[in-house]
C-alpha atoms as a PDB file:
ATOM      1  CA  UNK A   1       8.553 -15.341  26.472  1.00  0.00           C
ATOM      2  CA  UNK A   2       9.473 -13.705  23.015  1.00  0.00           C
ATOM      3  CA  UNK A   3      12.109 -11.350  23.196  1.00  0.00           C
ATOM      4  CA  UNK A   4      13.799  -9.176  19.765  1.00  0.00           C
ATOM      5  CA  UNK A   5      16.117 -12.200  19.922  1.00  0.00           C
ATOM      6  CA  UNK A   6      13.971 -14.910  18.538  1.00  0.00           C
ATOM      7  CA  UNK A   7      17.150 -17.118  18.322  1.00  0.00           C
ATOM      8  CA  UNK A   8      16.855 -17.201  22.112  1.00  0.00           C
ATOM      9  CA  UNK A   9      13.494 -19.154  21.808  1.00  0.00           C
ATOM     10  CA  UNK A  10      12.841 -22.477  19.789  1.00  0.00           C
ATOM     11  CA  UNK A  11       9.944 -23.560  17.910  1.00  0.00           C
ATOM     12  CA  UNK A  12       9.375 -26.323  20.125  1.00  0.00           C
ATOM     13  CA  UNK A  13       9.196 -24.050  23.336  1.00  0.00           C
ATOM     14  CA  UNK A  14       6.449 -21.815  21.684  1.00  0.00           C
ATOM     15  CA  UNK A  15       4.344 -24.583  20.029  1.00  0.00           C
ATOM     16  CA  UNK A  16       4.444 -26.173  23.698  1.00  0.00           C
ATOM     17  CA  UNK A  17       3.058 -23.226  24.803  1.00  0.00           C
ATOM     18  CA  UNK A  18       0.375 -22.556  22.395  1.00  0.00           C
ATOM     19  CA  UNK A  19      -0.501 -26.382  22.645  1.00  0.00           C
ATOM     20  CA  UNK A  20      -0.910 -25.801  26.661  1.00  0.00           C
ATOM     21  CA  UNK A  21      -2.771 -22.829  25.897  1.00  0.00           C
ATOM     22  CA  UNK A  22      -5.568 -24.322  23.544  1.00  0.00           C
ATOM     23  CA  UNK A  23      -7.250 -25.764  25.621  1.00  0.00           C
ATOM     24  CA  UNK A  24      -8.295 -23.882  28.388  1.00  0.00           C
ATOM     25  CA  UNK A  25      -8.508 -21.050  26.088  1.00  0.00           C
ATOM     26  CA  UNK A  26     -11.267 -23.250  24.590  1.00  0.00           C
ATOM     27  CA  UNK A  27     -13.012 -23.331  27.790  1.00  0.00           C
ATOM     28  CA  UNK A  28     -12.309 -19.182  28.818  1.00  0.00           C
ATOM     29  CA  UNK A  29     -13.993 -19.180  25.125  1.00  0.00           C
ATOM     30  CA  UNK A  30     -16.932 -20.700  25.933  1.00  0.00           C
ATOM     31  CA  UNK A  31     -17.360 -19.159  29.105  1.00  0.00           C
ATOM     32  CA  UNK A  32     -17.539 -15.438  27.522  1.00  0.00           C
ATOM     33  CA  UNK A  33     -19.502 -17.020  24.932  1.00  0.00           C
ATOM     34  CA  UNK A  34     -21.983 -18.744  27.863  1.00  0.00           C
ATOM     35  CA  UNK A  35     -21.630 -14.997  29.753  1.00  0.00           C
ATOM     36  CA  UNK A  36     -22.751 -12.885  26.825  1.00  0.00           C
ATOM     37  CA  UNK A  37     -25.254 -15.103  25.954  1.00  0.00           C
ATOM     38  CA  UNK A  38     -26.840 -14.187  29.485  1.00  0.00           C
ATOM     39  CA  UNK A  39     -25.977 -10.358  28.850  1.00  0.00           C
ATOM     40  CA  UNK A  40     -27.646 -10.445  25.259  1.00  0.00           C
ATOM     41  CA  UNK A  41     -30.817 -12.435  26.701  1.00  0.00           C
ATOM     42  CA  UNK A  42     -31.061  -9.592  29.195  1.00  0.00           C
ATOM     43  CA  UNK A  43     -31.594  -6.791  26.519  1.00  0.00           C
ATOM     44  CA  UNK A  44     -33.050  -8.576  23.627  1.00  0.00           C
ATOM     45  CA  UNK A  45     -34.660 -11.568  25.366  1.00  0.00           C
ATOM     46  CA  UNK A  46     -34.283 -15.127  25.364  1.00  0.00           C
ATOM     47  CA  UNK A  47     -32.435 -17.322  22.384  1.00  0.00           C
ATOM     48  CA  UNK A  48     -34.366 -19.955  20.832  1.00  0.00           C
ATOM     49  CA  UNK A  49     -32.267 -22.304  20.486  1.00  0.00           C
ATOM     50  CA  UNK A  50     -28.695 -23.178  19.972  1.00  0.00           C
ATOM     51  CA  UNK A  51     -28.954 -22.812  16.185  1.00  0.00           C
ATOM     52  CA  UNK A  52     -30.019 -19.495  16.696  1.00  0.00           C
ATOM     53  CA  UNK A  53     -27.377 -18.588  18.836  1.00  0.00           C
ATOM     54  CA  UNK A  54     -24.814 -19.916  16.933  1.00  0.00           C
ATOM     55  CA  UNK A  55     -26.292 -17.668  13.976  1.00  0.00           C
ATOM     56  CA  UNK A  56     -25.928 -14.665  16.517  1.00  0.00           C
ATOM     57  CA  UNK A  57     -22.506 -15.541  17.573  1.00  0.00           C
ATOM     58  CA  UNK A  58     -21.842 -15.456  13.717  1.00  0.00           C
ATOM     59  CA  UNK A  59     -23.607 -12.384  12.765  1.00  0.00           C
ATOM     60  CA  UNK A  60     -24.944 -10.261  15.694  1.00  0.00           C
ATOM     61  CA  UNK A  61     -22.954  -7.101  16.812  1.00  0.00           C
ATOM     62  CA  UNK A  62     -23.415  -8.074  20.030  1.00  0.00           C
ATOM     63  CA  UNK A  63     -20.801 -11.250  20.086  1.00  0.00           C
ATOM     64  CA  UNK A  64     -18.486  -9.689  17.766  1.00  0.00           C
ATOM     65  CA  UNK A  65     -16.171  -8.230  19.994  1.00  0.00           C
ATOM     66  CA  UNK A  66     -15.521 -12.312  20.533  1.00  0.00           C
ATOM     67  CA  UNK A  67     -14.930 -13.673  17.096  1.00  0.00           C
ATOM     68  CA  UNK A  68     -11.403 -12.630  17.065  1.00  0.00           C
ATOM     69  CA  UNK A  69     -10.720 -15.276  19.794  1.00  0.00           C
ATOM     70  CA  UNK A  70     -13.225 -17.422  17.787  1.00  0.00           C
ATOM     71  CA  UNK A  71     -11.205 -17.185  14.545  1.00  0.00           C
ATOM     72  CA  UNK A  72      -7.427 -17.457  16.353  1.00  0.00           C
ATOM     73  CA  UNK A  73      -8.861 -20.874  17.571  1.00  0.00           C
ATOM     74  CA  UNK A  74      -9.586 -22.114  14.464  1.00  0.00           C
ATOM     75  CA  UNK A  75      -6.694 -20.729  12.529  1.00  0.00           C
ATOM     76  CA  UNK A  76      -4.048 -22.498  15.141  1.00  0.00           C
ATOM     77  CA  UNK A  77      -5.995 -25.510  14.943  1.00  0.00           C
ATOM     78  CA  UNK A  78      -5.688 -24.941  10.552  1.00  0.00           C
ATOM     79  CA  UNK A  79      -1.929 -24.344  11.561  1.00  0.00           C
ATOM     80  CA  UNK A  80      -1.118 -27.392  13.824  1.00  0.00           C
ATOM     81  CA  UNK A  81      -3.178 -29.856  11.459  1.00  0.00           C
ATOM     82  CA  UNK A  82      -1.510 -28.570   8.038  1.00  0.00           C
ATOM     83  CA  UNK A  83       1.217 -31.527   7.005  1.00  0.00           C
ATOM     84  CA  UNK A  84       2.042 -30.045   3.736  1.00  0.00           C
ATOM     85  CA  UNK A  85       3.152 -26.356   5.320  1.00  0.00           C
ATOM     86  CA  UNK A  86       4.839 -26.924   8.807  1.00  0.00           C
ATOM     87  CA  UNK A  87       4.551 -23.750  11.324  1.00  0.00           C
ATOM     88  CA  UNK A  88       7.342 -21.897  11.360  1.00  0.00           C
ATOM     89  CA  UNK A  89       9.009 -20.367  14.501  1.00  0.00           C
ATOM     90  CA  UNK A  90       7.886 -16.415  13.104  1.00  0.00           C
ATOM     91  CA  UNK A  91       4.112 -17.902  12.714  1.00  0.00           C
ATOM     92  CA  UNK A  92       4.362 -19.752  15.762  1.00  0.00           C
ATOM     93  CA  UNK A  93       5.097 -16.420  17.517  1.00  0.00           C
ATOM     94  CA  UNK A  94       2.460 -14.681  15.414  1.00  0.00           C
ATOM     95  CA  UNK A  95      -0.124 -16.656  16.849  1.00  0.00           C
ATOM     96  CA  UNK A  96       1.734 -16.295  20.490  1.00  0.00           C
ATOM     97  CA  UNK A  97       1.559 -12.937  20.618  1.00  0.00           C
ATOM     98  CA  UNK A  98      -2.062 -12.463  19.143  1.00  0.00           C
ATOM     99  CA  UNK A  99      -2.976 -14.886  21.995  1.00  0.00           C
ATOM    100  CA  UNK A 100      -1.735 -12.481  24.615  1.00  0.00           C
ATOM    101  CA  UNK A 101      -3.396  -9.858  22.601  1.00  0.00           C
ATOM    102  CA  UNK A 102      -6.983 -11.405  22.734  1.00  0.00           C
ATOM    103  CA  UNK A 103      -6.597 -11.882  27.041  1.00  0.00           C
ATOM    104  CA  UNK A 104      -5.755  -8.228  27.676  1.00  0.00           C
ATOM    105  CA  UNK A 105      -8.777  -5.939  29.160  1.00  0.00           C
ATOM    106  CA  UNK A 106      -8.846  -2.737  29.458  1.00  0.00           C
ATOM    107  CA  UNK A 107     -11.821  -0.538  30.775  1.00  0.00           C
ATOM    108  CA  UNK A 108     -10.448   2.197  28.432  1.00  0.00           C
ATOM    109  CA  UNK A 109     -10.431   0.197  25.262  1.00  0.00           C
ATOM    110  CA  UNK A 110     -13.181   1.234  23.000  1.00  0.00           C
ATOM    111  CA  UNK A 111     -13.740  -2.499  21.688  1.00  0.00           C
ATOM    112  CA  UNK A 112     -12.508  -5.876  22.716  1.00  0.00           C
ATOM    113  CA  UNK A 113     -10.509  -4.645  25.659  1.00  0.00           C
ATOM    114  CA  UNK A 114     -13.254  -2.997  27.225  1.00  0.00           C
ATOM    115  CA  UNK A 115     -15.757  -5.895  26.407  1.00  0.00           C
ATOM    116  CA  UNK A 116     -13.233  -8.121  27.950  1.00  0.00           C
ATOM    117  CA  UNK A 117     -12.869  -6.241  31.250  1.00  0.00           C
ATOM    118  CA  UNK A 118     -16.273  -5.927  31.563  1.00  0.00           C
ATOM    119  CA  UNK A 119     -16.746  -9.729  31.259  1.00  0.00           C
ATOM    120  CA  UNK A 120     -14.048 -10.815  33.611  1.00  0.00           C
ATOM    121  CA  UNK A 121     -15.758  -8.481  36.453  1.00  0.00           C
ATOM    122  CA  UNK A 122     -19.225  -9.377  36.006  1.00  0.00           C
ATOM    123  CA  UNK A 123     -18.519 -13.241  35.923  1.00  0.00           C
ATOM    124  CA  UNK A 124     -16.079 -15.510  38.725  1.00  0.00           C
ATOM    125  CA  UNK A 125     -15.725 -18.156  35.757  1.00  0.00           C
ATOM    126  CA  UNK A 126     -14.760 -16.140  33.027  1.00  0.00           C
ATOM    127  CA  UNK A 127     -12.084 -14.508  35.749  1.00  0.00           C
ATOM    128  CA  UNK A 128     -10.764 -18.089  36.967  1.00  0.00           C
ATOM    129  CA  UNK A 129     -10.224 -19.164  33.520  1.00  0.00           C
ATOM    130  CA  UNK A 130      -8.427 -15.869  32.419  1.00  0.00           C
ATOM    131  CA  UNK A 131      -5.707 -16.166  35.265  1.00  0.00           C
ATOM    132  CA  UNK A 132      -5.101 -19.605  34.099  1.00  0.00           C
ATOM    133  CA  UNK A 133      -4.923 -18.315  30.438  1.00  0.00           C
ATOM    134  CA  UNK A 134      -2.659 -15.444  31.062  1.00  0.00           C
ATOM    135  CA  UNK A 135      -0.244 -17.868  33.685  1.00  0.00           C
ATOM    136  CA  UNK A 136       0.293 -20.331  30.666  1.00  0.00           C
ATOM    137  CA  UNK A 137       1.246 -17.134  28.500  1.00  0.00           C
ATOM    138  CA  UNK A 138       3.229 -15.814  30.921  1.00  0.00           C
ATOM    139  CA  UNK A 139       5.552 -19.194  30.229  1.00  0.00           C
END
């Protein structure tokens, strides 16, 4: 949707967008979160508890290939809820285009791409839920 013109675009159009977005970015989220969980469990065994794998979501190797999606969640969330500082069209398209950034795979990507592709063949769910993602980008 963003083109070298921004003038073409309006702030509206891209928060719209981004709004549409959240939430079933939320729930692509939390399906690669629920698929690693069953890839980690595999090698290292079985998690505890949810506390626990919160902790290793937040601090293991393993799931940090996903904190980037993790962290644009909550900083568009910070964004949208901040009265005092209202987003501007050029952060509004910041946080569009990091978005389409953090749905790419790519087999040949040494980090998140490659974690990414490998997620959306091993699991129908996390695939569903991408195509939905990347149709509401796709504006």
């Amino acid at each position: 949707m963003a083109t070298d013109d921004s003038l073409d675009i309006s702030l509206d159009e891209v928060l719209k967008q981004l709004r549409d977005v959240r939430l079933p970015l939320l729930r692509l989220h939390k399906a690669l979160l629920d698929s690693e969980r069953l890839v980690y469990e595999q090698q290292y065994g079985t998690i505890a508890s949810n506390m626990e794998f919160f902790r290793l979501v937040l601090e293991h190797e393993h799931f940090q290939w996903l904190r980037p999606m993790s962290q644009w969640i909550a900083n568009f969330d910070d964004a949208l809820a901040a009265k005092h500082k209202p987003m501007t069209l050029a952060t509004a398209i910041a946080f569009q285009n990091s978005v389409k950034q953090l749905v790419q795979s790519s087999p040949l990507d040494p980090t998140h791409g490659r974690k990414y592709y490998e997620a959306l063949e091993r699991d129908a769910r996390v695939a569903k839920m991408h195509v939905e993602v990347s149709a509401l980008l796709q504006g």
